[in-house]
Short mmCIF file of C-alpha atoms in Angstrom, two decimals:
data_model
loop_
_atom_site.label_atom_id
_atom_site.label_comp_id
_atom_site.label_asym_id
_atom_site.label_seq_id
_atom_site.Cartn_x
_atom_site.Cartn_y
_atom_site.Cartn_z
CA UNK A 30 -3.21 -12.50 17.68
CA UNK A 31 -7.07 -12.53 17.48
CA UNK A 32 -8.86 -13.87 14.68
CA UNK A 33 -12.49 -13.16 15.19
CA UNK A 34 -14.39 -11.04 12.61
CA UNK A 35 -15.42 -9.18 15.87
CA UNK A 36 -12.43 -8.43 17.36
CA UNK A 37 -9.97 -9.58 14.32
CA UNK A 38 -6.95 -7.00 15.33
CA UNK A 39 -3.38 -6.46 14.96
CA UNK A 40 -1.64 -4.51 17.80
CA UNK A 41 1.78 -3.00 17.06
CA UNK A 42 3.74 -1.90 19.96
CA UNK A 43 5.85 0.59 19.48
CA UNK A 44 7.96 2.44 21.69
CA UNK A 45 5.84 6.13 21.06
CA UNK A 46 2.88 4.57 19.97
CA UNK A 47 0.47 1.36 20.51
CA UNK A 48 -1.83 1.28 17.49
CA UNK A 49 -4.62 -1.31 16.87
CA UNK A 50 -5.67 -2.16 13.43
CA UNK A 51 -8.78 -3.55 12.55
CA UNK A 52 -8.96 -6.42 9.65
CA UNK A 53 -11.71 -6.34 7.95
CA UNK A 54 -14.52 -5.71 10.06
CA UNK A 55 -15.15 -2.40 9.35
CA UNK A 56 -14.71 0.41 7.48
CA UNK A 57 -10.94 0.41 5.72
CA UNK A 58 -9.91 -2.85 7.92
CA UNK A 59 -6.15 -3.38 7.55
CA UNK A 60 -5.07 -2.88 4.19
CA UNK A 61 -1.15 -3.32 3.01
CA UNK A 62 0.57 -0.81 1.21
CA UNK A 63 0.21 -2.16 -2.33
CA UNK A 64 0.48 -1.41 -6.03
CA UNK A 65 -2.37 0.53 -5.15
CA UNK A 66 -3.24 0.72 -1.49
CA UNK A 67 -5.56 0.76 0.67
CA UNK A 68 -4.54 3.55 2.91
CA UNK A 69 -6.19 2.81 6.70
CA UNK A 70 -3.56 0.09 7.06
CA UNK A 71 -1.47 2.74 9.09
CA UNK A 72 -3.06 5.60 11.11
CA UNK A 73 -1.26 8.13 12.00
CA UNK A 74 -1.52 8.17 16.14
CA UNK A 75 -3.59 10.40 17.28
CA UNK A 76 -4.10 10.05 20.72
CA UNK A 77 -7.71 9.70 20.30
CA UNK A 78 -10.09 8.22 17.87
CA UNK A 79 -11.78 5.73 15.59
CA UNK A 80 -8.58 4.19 14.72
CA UNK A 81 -8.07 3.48 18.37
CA UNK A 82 -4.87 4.61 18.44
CA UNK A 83 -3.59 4.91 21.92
CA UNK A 84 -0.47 6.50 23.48
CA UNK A 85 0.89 3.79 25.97
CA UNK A 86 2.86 4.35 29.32
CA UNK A 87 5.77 2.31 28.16
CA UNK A 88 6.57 -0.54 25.90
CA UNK A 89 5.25 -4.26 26.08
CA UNK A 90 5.57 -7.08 23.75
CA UNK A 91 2.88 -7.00 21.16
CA UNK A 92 0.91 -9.37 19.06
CA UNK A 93 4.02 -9.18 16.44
CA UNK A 94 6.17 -11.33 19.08
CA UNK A 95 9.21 -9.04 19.07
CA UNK A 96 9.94 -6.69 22.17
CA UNK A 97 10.97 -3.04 20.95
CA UNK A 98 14.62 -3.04 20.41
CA UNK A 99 15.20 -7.24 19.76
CA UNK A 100 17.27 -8.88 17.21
CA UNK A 101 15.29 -10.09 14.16
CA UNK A 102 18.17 -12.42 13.26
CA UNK A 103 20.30 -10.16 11.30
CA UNK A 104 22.91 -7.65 12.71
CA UNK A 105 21.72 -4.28 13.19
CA UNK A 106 23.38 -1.78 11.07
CA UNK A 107 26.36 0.08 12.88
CA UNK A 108 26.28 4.16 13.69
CA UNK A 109 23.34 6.35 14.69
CA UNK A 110 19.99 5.97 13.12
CA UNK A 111 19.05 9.45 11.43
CA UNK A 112 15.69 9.40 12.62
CA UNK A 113 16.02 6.37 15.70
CA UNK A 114 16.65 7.16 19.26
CA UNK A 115 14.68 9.20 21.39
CA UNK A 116 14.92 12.26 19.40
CA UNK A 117 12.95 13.80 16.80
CA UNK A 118 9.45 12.71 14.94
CA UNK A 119 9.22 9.22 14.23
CA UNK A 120 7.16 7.41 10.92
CA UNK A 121 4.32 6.43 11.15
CA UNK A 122 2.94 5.71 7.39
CA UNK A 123 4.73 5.18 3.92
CA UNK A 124 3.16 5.33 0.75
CA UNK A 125 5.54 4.28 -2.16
CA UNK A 126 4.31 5.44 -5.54
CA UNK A 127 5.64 4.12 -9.14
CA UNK A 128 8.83 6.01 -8.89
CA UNK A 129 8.28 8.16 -5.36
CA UNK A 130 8.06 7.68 -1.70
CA UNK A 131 6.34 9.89 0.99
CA UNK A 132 6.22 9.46 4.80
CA UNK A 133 3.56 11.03 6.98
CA UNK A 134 5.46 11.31 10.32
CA UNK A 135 4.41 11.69 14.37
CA UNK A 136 3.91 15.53 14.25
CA UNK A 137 1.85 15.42 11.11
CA UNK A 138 4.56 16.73 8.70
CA UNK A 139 4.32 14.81 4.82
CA UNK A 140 7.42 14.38 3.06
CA UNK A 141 8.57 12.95 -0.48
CA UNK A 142 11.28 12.16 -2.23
CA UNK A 143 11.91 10.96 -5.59
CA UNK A 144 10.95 11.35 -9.73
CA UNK A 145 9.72 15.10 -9.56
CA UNK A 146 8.97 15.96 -13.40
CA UNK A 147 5.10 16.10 -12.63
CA UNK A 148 5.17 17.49 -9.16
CA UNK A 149 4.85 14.41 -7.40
CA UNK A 150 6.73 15.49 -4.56
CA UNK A 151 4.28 18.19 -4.00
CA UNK A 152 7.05 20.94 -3.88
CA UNK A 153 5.44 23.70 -6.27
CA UNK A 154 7.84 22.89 -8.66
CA UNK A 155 9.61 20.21 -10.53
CA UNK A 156 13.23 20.59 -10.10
CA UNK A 157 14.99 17.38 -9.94
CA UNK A 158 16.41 16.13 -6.36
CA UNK A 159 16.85 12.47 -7.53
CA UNK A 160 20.47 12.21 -6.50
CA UNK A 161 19.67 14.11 -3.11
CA UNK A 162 18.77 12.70 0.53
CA UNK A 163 15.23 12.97 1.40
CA UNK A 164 15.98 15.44 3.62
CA UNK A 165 16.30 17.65 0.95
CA UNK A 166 12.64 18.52 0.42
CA UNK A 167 10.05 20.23 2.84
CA UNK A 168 6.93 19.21 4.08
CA UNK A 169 4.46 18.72 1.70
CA UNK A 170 2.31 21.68 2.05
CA UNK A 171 -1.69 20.13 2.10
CA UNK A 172 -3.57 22.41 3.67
CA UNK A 173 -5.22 19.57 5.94
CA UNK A 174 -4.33 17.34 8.35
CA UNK A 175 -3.52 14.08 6.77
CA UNK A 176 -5.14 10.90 7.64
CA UNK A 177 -4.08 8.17 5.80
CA UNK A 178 -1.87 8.25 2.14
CA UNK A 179 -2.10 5.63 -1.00
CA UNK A 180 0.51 6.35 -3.94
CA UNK A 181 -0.10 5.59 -7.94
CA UNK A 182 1.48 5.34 -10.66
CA UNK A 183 2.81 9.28 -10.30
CA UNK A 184 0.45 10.71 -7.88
CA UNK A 185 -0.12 10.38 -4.52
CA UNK A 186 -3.89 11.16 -3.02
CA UNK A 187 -4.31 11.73 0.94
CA UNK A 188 -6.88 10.80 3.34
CA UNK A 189 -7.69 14.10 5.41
CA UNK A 190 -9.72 15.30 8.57
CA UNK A 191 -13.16 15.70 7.83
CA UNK A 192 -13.40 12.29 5.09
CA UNK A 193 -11.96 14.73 2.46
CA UNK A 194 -9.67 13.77 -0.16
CA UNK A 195 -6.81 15.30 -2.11
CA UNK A 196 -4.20 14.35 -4.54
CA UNK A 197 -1.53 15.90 -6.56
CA UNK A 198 1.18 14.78 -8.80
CA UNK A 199 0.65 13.15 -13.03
CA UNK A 200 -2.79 14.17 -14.09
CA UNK A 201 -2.94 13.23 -17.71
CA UNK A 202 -5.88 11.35 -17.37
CA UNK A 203 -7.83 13.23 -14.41
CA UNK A 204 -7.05 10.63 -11.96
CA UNK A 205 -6.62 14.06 -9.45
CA UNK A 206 -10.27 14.18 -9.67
CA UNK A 207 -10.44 17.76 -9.64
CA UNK A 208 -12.55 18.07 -13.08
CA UNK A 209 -8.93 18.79 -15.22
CA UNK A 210 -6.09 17.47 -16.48
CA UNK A 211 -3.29 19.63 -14.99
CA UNK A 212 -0.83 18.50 -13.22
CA UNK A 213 -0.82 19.50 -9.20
CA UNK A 214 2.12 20.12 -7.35
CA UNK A 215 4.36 21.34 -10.08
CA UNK A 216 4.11 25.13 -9.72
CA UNK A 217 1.35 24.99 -6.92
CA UNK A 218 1.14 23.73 -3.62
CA UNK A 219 -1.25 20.54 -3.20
CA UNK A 220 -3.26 22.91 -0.29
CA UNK A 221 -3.94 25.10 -3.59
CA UNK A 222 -5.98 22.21 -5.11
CA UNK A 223 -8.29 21.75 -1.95
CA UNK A 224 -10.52 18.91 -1.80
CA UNK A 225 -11.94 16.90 -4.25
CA UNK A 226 -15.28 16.71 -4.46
CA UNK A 227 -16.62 13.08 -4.02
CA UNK A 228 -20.03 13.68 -2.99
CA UNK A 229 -19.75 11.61 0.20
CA UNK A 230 -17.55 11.18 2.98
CA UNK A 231 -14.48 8.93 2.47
CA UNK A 232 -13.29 6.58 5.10
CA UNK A 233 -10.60 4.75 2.91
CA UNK A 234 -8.42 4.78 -0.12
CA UNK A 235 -6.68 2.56 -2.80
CA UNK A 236 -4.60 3.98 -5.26
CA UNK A 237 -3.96 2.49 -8.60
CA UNK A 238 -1.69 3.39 -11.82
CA UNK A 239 -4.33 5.80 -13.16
CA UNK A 240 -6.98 5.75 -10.93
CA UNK A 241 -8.52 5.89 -7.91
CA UNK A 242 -11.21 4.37 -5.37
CA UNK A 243 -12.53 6.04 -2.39
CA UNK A 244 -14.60 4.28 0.57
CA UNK A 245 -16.99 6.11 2.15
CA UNK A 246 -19.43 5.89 5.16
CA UNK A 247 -22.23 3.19 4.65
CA UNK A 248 -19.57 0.82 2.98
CA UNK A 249 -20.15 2.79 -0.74
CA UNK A 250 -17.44 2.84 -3.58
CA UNK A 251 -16.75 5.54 -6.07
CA UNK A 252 -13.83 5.49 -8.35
CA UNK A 253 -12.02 7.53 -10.75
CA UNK A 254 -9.40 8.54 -13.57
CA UNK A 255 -8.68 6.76 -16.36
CA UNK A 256 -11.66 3.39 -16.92
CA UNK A 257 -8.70 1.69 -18.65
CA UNK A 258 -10.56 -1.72 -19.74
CA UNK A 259 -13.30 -1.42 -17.28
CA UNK A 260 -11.17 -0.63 -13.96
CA UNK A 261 -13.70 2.06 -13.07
CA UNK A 262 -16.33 -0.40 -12.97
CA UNK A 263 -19.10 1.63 -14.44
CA UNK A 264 -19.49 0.02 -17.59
CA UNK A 265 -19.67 2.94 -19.65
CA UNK A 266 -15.99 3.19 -20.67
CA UNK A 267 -15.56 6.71 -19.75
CA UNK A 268 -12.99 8.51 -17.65
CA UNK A 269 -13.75 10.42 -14.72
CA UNK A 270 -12.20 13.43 -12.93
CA UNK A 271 -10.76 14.77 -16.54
CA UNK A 272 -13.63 16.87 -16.92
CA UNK A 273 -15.98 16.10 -14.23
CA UNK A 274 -15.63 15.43 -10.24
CA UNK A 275 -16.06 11.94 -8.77
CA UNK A 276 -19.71 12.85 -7.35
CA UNK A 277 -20.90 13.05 -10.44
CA UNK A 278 -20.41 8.96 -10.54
CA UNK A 279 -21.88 8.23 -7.95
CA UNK A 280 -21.46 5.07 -6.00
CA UNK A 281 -20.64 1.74 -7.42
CA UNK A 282 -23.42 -1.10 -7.83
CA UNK A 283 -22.01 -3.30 -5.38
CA UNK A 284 -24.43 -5.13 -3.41
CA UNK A 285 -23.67 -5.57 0.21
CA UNK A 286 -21.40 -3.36 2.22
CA UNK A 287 -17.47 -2.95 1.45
CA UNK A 288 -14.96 -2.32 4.25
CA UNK A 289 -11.46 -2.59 2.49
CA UNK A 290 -10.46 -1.65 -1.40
CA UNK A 291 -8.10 -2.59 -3.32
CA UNK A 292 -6.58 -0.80 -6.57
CA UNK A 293 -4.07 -2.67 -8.68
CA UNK A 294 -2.86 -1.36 -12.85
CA UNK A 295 -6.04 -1.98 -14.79
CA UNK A 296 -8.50 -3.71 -11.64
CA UNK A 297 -9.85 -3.60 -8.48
CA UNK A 298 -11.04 -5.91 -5.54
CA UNK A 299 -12.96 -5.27 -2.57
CA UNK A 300 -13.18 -7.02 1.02
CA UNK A 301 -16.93 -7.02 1.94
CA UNK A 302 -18.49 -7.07 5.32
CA UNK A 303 -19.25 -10.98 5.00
CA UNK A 304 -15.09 -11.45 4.15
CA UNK A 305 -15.81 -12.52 0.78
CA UNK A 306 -13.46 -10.63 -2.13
CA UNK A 307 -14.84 -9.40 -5.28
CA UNK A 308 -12.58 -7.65 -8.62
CA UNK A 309 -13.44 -6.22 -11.60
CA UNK A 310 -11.56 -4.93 -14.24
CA UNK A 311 -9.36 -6.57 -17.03
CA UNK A 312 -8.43 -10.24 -16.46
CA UNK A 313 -6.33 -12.42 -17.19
CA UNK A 314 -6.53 -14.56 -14.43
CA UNK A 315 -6.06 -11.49 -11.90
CA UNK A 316 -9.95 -11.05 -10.92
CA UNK A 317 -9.70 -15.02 -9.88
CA UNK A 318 -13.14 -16.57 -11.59
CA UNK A 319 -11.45 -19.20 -13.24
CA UNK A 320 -11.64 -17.24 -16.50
CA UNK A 321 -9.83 -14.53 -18.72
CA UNK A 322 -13.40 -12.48 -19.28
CA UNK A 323 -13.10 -8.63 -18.76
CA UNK A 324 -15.85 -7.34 -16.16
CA UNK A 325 -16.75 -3.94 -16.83
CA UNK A 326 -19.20 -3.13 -13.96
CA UNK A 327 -18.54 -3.74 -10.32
CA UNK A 328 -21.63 -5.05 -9.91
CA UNK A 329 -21.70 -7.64 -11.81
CA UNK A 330 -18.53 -9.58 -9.64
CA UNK A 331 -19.88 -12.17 -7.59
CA UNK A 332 -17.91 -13.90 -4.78
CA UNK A 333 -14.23 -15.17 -5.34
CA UNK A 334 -13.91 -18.95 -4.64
CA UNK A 335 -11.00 -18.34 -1.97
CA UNK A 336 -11.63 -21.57 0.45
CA UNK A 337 -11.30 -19.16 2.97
CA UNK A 338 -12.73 -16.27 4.62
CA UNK A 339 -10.50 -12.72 4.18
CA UNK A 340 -9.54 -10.74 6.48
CA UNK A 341 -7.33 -8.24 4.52
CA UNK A 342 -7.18 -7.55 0.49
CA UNK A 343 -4.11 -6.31 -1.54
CA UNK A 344 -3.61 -5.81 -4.93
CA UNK A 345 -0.25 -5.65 -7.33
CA UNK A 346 -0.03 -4.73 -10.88
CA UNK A 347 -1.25 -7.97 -11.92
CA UNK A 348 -2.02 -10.26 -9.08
CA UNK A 349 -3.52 -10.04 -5.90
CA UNK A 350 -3.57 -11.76 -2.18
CA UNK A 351 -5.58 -12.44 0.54
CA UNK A 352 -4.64 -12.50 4.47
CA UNK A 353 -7.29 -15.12 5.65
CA UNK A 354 -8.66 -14.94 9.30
CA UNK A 355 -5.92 -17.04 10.63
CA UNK A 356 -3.28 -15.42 9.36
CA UNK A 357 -2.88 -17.47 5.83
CA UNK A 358 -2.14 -16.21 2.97
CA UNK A 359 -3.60 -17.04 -0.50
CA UNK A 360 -2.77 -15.29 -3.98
CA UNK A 361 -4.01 -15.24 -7.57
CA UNK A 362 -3.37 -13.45 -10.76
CA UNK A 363 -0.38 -13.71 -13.05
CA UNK A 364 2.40 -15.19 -11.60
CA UNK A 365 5.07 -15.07 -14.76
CA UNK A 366 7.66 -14.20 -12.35
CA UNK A 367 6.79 -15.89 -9.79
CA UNK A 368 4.93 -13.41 -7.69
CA UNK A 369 2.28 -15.76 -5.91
CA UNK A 370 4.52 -17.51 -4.24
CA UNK A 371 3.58 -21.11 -4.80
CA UNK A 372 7.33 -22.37 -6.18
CA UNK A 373 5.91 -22.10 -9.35
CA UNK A 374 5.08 -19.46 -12.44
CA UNK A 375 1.78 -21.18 -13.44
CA UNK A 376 -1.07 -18.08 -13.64
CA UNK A 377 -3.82 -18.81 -10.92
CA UNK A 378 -7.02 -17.85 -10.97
CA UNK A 379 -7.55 -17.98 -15.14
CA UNK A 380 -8.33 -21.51 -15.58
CA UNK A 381 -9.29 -22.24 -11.69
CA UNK A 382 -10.39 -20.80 -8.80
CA UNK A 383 -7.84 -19.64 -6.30
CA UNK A 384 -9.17 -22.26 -3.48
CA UNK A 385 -7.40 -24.84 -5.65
CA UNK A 386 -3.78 -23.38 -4.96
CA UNK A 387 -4.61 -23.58 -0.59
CA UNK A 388 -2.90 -21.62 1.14
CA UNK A 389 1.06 -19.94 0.00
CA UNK A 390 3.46 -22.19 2.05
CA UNK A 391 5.07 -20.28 4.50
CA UNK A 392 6.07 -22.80 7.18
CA UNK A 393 3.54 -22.63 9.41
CA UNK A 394 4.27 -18.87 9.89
CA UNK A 395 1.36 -16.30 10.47
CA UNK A 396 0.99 -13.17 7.97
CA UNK A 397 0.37 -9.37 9.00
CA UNK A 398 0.75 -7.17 6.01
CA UNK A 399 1.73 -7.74 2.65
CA UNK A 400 2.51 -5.56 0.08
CA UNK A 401 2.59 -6.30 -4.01
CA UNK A 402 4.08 -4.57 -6.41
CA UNK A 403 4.91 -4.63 -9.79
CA UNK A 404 5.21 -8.71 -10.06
CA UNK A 405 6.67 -9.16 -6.75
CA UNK A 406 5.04 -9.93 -3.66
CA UNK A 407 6.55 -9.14 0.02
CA UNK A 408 4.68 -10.50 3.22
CA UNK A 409 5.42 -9.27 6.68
CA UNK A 410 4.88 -11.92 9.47
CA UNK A 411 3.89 -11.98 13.00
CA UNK A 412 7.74 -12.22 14.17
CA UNK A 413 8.44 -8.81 11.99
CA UNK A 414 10.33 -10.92 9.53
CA UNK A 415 9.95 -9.77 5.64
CA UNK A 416 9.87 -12.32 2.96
CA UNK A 417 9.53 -11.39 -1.09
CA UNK A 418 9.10 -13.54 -4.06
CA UNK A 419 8.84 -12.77 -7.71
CA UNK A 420 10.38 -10.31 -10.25
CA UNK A 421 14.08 -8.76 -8.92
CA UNK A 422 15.64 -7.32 -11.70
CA UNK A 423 16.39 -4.33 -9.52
CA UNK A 424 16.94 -6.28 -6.32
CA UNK A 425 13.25 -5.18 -5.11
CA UNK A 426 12.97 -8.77 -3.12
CA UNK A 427 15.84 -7.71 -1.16
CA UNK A 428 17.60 -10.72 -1.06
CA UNK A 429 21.26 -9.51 -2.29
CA UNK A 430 20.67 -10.95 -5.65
CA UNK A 431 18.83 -10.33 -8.47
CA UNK A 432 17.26 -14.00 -9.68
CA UNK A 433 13.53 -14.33 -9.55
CA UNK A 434 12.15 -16.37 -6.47
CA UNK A 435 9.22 -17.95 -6.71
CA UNK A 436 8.35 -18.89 -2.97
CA UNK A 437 8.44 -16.69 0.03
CA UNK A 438 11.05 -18.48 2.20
CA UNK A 439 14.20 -16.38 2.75
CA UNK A 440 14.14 -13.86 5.05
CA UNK A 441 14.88 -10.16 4.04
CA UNK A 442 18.14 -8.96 6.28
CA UNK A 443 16.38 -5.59 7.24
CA UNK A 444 18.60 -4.70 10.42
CA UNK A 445 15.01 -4.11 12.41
CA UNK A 446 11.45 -5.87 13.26
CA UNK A 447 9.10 -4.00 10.29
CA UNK A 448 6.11 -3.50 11.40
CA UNK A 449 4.52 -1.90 8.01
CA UNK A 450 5.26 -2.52 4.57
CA UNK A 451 4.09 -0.84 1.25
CA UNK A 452 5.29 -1.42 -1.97
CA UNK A 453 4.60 -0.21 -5.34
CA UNK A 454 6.28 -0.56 -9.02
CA UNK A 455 9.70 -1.48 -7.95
CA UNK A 456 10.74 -0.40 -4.61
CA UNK A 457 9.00 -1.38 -1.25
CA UNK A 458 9.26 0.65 2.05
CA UNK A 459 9.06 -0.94 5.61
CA UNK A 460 8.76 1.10 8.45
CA UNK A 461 10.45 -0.48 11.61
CA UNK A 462 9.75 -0.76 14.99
CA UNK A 463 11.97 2.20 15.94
CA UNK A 464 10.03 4.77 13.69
CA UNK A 465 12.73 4.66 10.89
CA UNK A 466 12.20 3.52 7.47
CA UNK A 467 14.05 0.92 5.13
CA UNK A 468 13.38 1.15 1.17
CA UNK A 469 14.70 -1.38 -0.88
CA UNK A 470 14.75 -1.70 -4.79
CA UNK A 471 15.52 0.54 -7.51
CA UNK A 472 17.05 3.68 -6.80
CA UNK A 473 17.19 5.17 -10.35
CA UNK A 474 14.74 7.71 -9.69
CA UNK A 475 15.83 8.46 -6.42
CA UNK A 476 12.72 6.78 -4.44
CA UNK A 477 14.58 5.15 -2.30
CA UNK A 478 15.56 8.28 -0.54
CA UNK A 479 19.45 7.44 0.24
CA UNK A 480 20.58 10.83 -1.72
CA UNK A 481 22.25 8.01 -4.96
CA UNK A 482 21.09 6.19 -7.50
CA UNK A 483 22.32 3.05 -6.88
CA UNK A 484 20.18 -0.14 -6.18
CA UNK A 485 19.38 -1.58 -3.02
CA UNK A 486 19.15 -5.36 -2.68
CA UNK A 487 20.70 -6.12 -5.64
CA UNK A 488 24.25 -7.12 -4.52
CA UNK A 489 23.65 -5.96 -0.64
CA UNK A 490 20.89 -6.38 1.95
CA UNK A 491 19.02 -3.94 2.92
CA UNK A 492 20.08 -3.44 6.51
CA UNK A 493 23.32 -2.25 4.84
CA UNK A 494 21.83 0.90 3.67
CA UNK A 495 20.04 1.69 7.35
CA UNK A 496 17.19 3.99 7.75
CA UNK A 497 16.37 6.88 5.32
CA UNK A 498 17.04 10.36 6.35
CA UNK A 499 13.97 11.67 5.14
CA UNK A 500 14.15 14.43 8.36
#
């Protein structure tokens, strides 16, 4: 791997596609799927374009260090993958919502699977498929061609052709943005919704529980849905999207020019061109200024005191983490369960400044992605090994067991190099090397996509369970 901010890149070579991701410098740089993600973490391989996504004439060893079809150290599951081989569309993004999951695949079809009662699934109704495969429901019907995905709490919002955005799924709050507070998706098809009017052109999303962020072109924020304790960053306290569209916001105060966002429950961070980080929103430790001080306007966040440059943000429902440009990782926030990944549960970030805890210990190893969810934390490294620490009272660390970890040294048995992750609430989604996709966590609501209700990772590893039909 590179790490330059003018050429800081991570190459994954897959067998159907070679796709370079750019870390923070630029526009969207290399997000993880998070508890509200930024979405340009994953493009979704065209053959052309300003993702650089390329079709290669055969397969290589890329910058993850694993050759297309090695061992990862665990035993690959046994049978036929539903959706390996040669045959039929591969992955090529996941976006896990609160209690949901949706794939955008190679021939640009959108499916979801899981909780339904709002039309998150974007079906046109909300009939209940928990206990079904993913298989079981049909494309998600958009109207565009889909870009880049983010999931919430119980929406999901798409990045499509043209820097247009849509969303569909809970609207209670307006976090659709379409100037209501009906639901989409529940006896309407998302396309029905159309765009939502933002008033610029968005390169880049991140998703939080009710709300919503949107990059657009000159390095501009604008957010909306619910300003739950000043996540909007405003100031003024006042939802947006319930009965107004996000243009009539306007761009955030943020001096300086943004190129990755962040969303997590009740804050957001963003990666500026310089690779400083800067949050607002309701603290308690989380925005990492040493203090437990709400910041209401976006403007008014200065520079975290990292003791190292970023090159990728993520935010969880309380904490956050930074992949520095050489591959470290640093976290702050709460960390009650755990979730930072230090070996300890001591909150970071309220008292000091998150250059204080270094770097997470991780051997020596070099991160790629990470992915936070609801008090858990999952990192994927340059060998496509996946490590988790923090809450795992539904076996969402993956580690067999459901005892909190507090330090990100066991390997998650996945069966296959990941070369994705995204995780939100209490289920994370990897998508492997092969184009398949492992979920791991709890099943209740059927996000995991395995057609039961059961767990995964609780008393098995996740390799047991293979890849999801979702075709």
């Amino acid at each position: 791997m590179t790490y330059e901010c003018q050429s800081l890149s991570r190459r994954l070579i897959i067998p159907w596609v070679s796709i370079l991701l750019t870390l923070g410098c630029g526009p969207g740089g290399g997000g993880s799927g998070s508890d509200g993600d930024s979405t340009t973490d994953m493009p979704t391989g065209t053959a052309t374009g300003d993702l650089g996504t390329t079709v290669p004439t055969g397969t290589e060893t890329g910058d993850l260090g694993t050759t297309p079809g090695t061992s990862t150290g665990v035993e690959p599951t046994t049978g036929e993958p539903t959706t390996g081989g040669n045959a039929g569309p591969k992955a090529l993004q996941v976006a896990v919502t609160w209690l949901s999951t949706c794939v955008l695949d190679d021939g640009g079809a959108l499916r979801c699977w899981g909780l339904n009662d709002s039309g998150g699934l974007g079906q046109g109704h909300t009939l209940d498929t928990t206990a079904m495969p993913a298989s079981v429901n049909a494309p998600v019907e958009l109207g565009a061609p889909v870009v880049a995905l983010a999931g919430g709490q119980g929406h999901t919002c798409a990045l499509v052709s043209g820097g247009k955005v849509r969303c569909w799924g809970w609207n209670v709050d307006g976090q659709l943005g379409y100037g209501h507070t009906q639901n989409v998706g529940d006896d309407e098809k998302p396309a029905a919704a159309g765009d939502i009017d933002l008033g610029a052109e968005a390169v880049d999303l991140a998703v939080g529980s009710r709300h919503n962020c949107a990059l657009t072109v000159g390095g501009k924020v604008r957010c909306w849905g619910k300003d739950d304790k000043g996540v909007l960053g405003y100031g003024d306290g006042q939802s947006i999207g319930d009965d107004e569209t996000p243009a009539t916001a306007g761009d955030l105060p943020i001096a300086g020019e943004v190129v990755q966002i962040s969303a997590g429950m009740f804050h957001n961070c963003v990666l500026m061109k310089d690779r400083t980080v800067r949050c607002w929103g309701h603290n308690d430790g989380r925005l990492g200024y040493g203090h437990n001080a709400t910041i209401l306007e976006a403007g008014s966040a200065g520079p975290l005191d990292l003791g190292a440059e970023a090159a990728s943000i993520a935010s969880g429902s309380h904490h956050n983490c930074a992949i520095t440009t050489s591959g470290g990782l640093r976290c702050w926030g709460m960390n009650f369960d755990g979730q930072l990944g230090y070996g300890h549960q001591e909150t970071i970030g309220d008292d000091e400044a998150p250059s204080a805890a270094g770097e997470v210990p991780l051997g020596g190893a070099k991160v790629i992605d990470v992915a936070l969810g609801l008090s858990y934390t999952c990192v994927l490294l340059d060998s496509g090994e996946v490590r988790c620490a923090g809450r795992n009272d539904d076996g969402q660390l993956g580690l067999g067991h459901t005892f909190e970890v507090s330090s990100l040294s066991d390997p998650v048995e996945l069966g296959v190099p990941i070369v994705d992750l995204n995780a939100h609430g209490y289920h994370t989604c990897g998508l492997a090397i092969d184009g398949t996709v492992r979920c791991w966590g709890r099943g209740a609501e059927g996000a995991l996509g395995y057609g039961m209700l059961e767990n995964v990772g609780d008393d098995e590893v996740p390799a047991t369970a293979g890849p999801v039909p979702f075709l």
